[in-house]
Amino acid sequence: MAIPGIHSVLDGLWECLAKRGFKARLVSIDHLADLRRELDERYLNGELDEAFYRTYLNHFDFIPPEDMPAAASILVVAMPRPQTRMGFVWRGQKRVLVLPPIYSGFCDVPREAGALLDQYLGPLGFQARPANLPLKPLAAHSGLAEYGRNNLIYVSGMGSFLQLGAFFTDLPVEEDVWGEMRVMALCSACRACLVKCPTGAIPEDRFLIHADRCLVYFNERAPDYPLPAWLNAAASNTLVGCMLCQQFCPVNHPFKGWFDGYVEFSEEETGWLLHGARLEELPETTRERLERVNLGDLIDVLPRNLRVFFPDP
Ligand code: B12
Ligand code: SF4
Ligand code: SF4
């Protein structure tokens, strides 16, 4: 089979990803050093809380995989993602809670992107391998996205309702773009996220948010991390994570009603989850429903998080 020129390979790649609603950019692998330097500088300047840095930012792999010696580029992909509704019945009352975008399908959707890449690039003699990198600066420097004041990434046609993924590839880069990171123009005249943030994580005096104050920093963690005393229980607005800086953002107006799927737990099942049942103790049907929304791995956080909404377990 004749291998097409790189321009038509890339055109075909964008088309293949676009059919699934994904948008992407390809940058030279030389920018791994830029990504690393940017993060190191913030750390060394004391901009990042030490415990936050050690928990979340110390584990990126700024080198391509050993079995890909010809890696030449990084593909960054934005995948549109909806919210999910979850119903819980307790003491005869049903309460519907939101699961923010990206929790459900967190592994499956990037895996699907990887499979699309394998299917398309493989027969053309190219490879793609998942890359564990700081995804937002990568997306912003590549020109795929702009930052919002809430420090989330916005892509045209998706708002911030998206999951990012990155792949090392051996595709050559002929037109490398690595621009300044940009903030959405609308943010200069808007403070909705800052005002709605329940923990004061979005500051007035600098762009970088105080991630160590973000509700998500606490409610995604293992149960031996109680919610801190300064955190008002009323701040919690979703089962895991938080939606406030996205929900009230005017750029997200077209997407904020986008929900995909509904999963309901009976009173008996809600009781098991509230009381800390382990995954393997649950009946298969309950387990399947949790796993359908990818909460099997987060089952440990559910008793603490559910108790905020059902304080009388
Ligand atoms: C650690 C982490 C968290 C932490 C910290 C979040 C944070 N803001 O750092 C916690 C647990 C709190 C968290 C929460 C959430 N997360 Co998170 N998280 C990550 C992770 C693993 C790394 C993020 C990171 O590198 N932070 C470090 C800081 C230094 O980087 P940064 O946030 O990009 O900050 C940049 C800007 O401030 C910029 N900057 C600074 N000054 C200036 C000035 C100007 C003018 C400009 C333009 C830029 C700029 O420079 C910084 C980079 O050097 C990524 C996955 C990944 N591999 O990248 C997901 C990721 C960022 N999370 C994601 C999501 C969805 C969330 C939540 C929305 C989940 C939820 N609904 O509850 C919340 C959002 C909270 C928020 N407002 O940021 C998505 C973001 C999707 C999007 N649209 O942006 C990601 C990319 C996961 C994914 N695979 O898609 N997350
Ligand atoms: S996710 Fe919630 S707590 Fe975190 S910055 Fe946004 S509004 Fe604030
Ligand atoms: S709420 Fe306003 S300030 Fe915040 S990200 Fe959206 S447009 Fe920007």
mmCIF file of N, CA and C and ligand atoms in Angstrom, residues 147-152 154 183-194 202 244-246 248-252, ligand 3:
data_model
loop_
_atom_site.group_PDB
_atom_site.id
_atom_site.type_symbol
_atom_site.label_atom_id
_atom_site.label_comp_id
_atom_site.label_asym_id
_atom_site.label_seq_id
_atom_site.Cartn_x
_atom_site.Cartn_y
_atom_site.Cartn_z
ATOM 1 N N TYR A 147 -7.315 29.460 28.215
ATOM 2 C CA TYR A 147 -7.665 29.320 29.633
ATOM 3 C C TYR A 147 -8.842 30.220 29.979
ATOM 4 N N GLY A 148 -9.621 29.792 30.984
ATOM 5 C CA GLY A 148 -10.579 30.666 31.646
ATOM 6 C C GLY A 148 -9.968 31.120 32.959
ATOM 7 N N ARG A 149 -10.573 32.150 33.561
ATOM 8 C CA ARG A 149 -10.097 32.634 34.863
ATOM 9 C C ARG A 149 -10.118 31.512 35.906
ATOM 10 N N ASN A 150 -11.044 30.554 35.738
ATOM 11 C CA ASN A 150 -11.130 29.420 36.672
ATOM 12 C C ASN A 150 -9.998 28.416 36.452
ATOM 13 N N ASN A 151 -9.057 28.737 35.562
ATOM 14 C CA ASN A 151 -7.908 27.892 35.228
ATOM 15 C C ASN A 151 -8.307 26.624 34.484
ATOM 16 N N LEU A 152 -9.560 26.597 33.978
ATOM 17 C CA LEU A 152 -9.933 25.472 33.122
ATOM 18 C C LEU A 152 -9.676 25.845 31.672
ATOM 19 N N TYR A 154 -10.731 25.931 27.741
ATOM 20 C CA TYR A 154 -11.926 26.071 26.911
ATOM 21 C C TYR A 154 -11.543 25.841 25.452
ATOM 22 N N VAL A 183 -5.776 33.794 27.586
ATOM 23 C CA VAL A 183 -6.998 33.772 28.402
ATOM 24 C C VAL A 183 -8.152 34.186 27.497
ATOM 25 N N MET A 184 -9.340 33.615 27.706
ATOM 26 C CA MET A 184 -10.504 34.005 26.894
ATOM 27 C C MET A 184 -10.768 35.498 27.070
ATOM 28 N N ALA A 185 -11.093 36.157 25.975
ATOM 29 C CA ALA A 185 -11.333 37.607 26.017
ATOM 30 C C ALA A 185 -12.437 37.941 27.023
ATOM 31 N N LEU A 186 -13.460 37.097 27.092
ATOM 32 C CA LEU A 186 -14.614 37.385 27.959
ATOM 33 C C LEU A 186 -14.221 37.509 29.438
ATOM 34 N N CYS A 187 -13.145 36.848 29.831
ATOM 35 C CA CYS A 187 -12.761 36.844 31.249
ATOM 36 C C CYS A 187 -12.374 38.237 31.753
ATOM 37 N N SER A 188 -11.953 39.116 30.829
ATOM 38 C CA SER A 188 -11.509 40.429 31.311
ATOM 39 C C SER A 188 -12.693 41.213 31.888
ATOM 40 N N ALA A 189 -13.922 40.891 31.444
ATOM 41 C CA ALA A 189 -15.085 41.648 31.926
ATOM 42 C C ALA A 189 -16.010 40.765 32.763
ATOM 43 N N CYS A 190 -15.517 39.655 33.256
ATOM 44 C CA CYS A 190 -16.389 38.704 33.969
ATOM 45 C C CYS A 190 -15.658 38.160 35.194
ATOM 46 N N ARG A 191 -16.425 37.938 36.270
ATOM 47 C CA ARG A 191 -15.851 37.368 37.493
ATOM 48 C C ARG A 191 -16.766 36.283 38.048
ATOM 49 N N ALA A 192 -17.652 35.757 37.193
ATOM 50 C CA ALA A 192 -18.679 34.840 37.707
ATOM 51 C C ALA A 192 -18.065 33.646 38.440
ATOM 52 N N CYS A 193 -17.004 33.073 37.897
ATOM 53 C CA CYS A 193 -16.426 31.879 38.536
ATOM 54 C C CYS A 193 -15.820 32.248 39.885
ATOM 55 N N LEU A 194 -15.150 33.396 39.898
ATOM 56 C CA LEU A 194 -14.499 33.849 41.142
ATOM 57 C C LEU A 194 -15.560 34.061 42.241
ATOM 58 N N ILE A 202 -10.300 30.774 43.667
ATOM 59 C CA ILE A 202 -9.967 31.589 42.481
ATOM 60 C C ILE A 202 -9.648 33.002 42.969
ATOM 61 N N LEU A 244 -19.285 24.536 40.295
ATOM 62 C CA LEU A 244 -19.709 25.936 40.366
ATOM 63 C C LEU A 244 -18.956 26.874 39.422
ATOM 64 N N CYS A 245 -17.640 26.658 39.240
ATOM 65 C CA CYS A 245 -16.932 27.598 38.354
ATOM 66 C C CYS A 245 -17.172 27.290 36.885
ATOM 67 N N GLN A 246 -17.831 26.186 36.579
ATOM 68 C CA GLN A 246 -18.178 25.887 35.176
ATOM 69 C C GLN A 246 -19.640 26.222 34.903
ATOM 70 N N PHE A 248 -21.705 28.409 36.129
ATOM 71 C CA PHE A 248 -22.128 29.809 36.004
ATOM 72 C C PHE A 248 -21.299 30.584 34.985
ATOM 73 N N CYS A 249 -20.427 29.895 34.286
ATOM 74 C CA CYS A 249 -19.589 30.563 33.286
ATOM 75 C C CYS A 249 -20.422 30.816 32.024
ATOM 76 N N PRO A 250 -20.491 32.069 31.571
ATOM 77 C CA PRO A 250 -21.322 32.349 30.384
ATOM 78 C C PRO A 250 -20.890 31.582 29.138
ATOM 79 N N VAL A 251 -19.612 31.261 29.049
ATOM 80 C CA VAL A 251 -19.134 30.524 27.868
ATOM 81 C C VAL A 251 -19.720 29.108 27.851
ATOM 82 N N ASN A 252 -20.064 28.599 29.026
ATOM 83 C CA ASN A 252 -20.618 27.242 29.106
ATOM 84 C C ASN A 252 -22.132 27.217 28.957
HETATM 85 S S1 SF4 B 3 -16.956 32.593 34.531
HETATM 86 FE FE1 SF4 B 3 -16.306 34.457 33.455
HETATM 87 S S2 SF4 B 3 -14.262 34.869 34.270
HETATM 88 FE FE2 SF4 B 3 -14.737 32.756 34.795
HETATM 89 S S3 SF4 B 3 -13.893 31.535 33.117
HETATM 90 FE FE3 SF4 B 3 -16.019 31.949 32.572
HETATM 91 S S4 SF4 B 3 -15.949 33.821 31.325
HETATM 92 FE FE4 SF4 B 3 -13.976 33.678 32.387
#
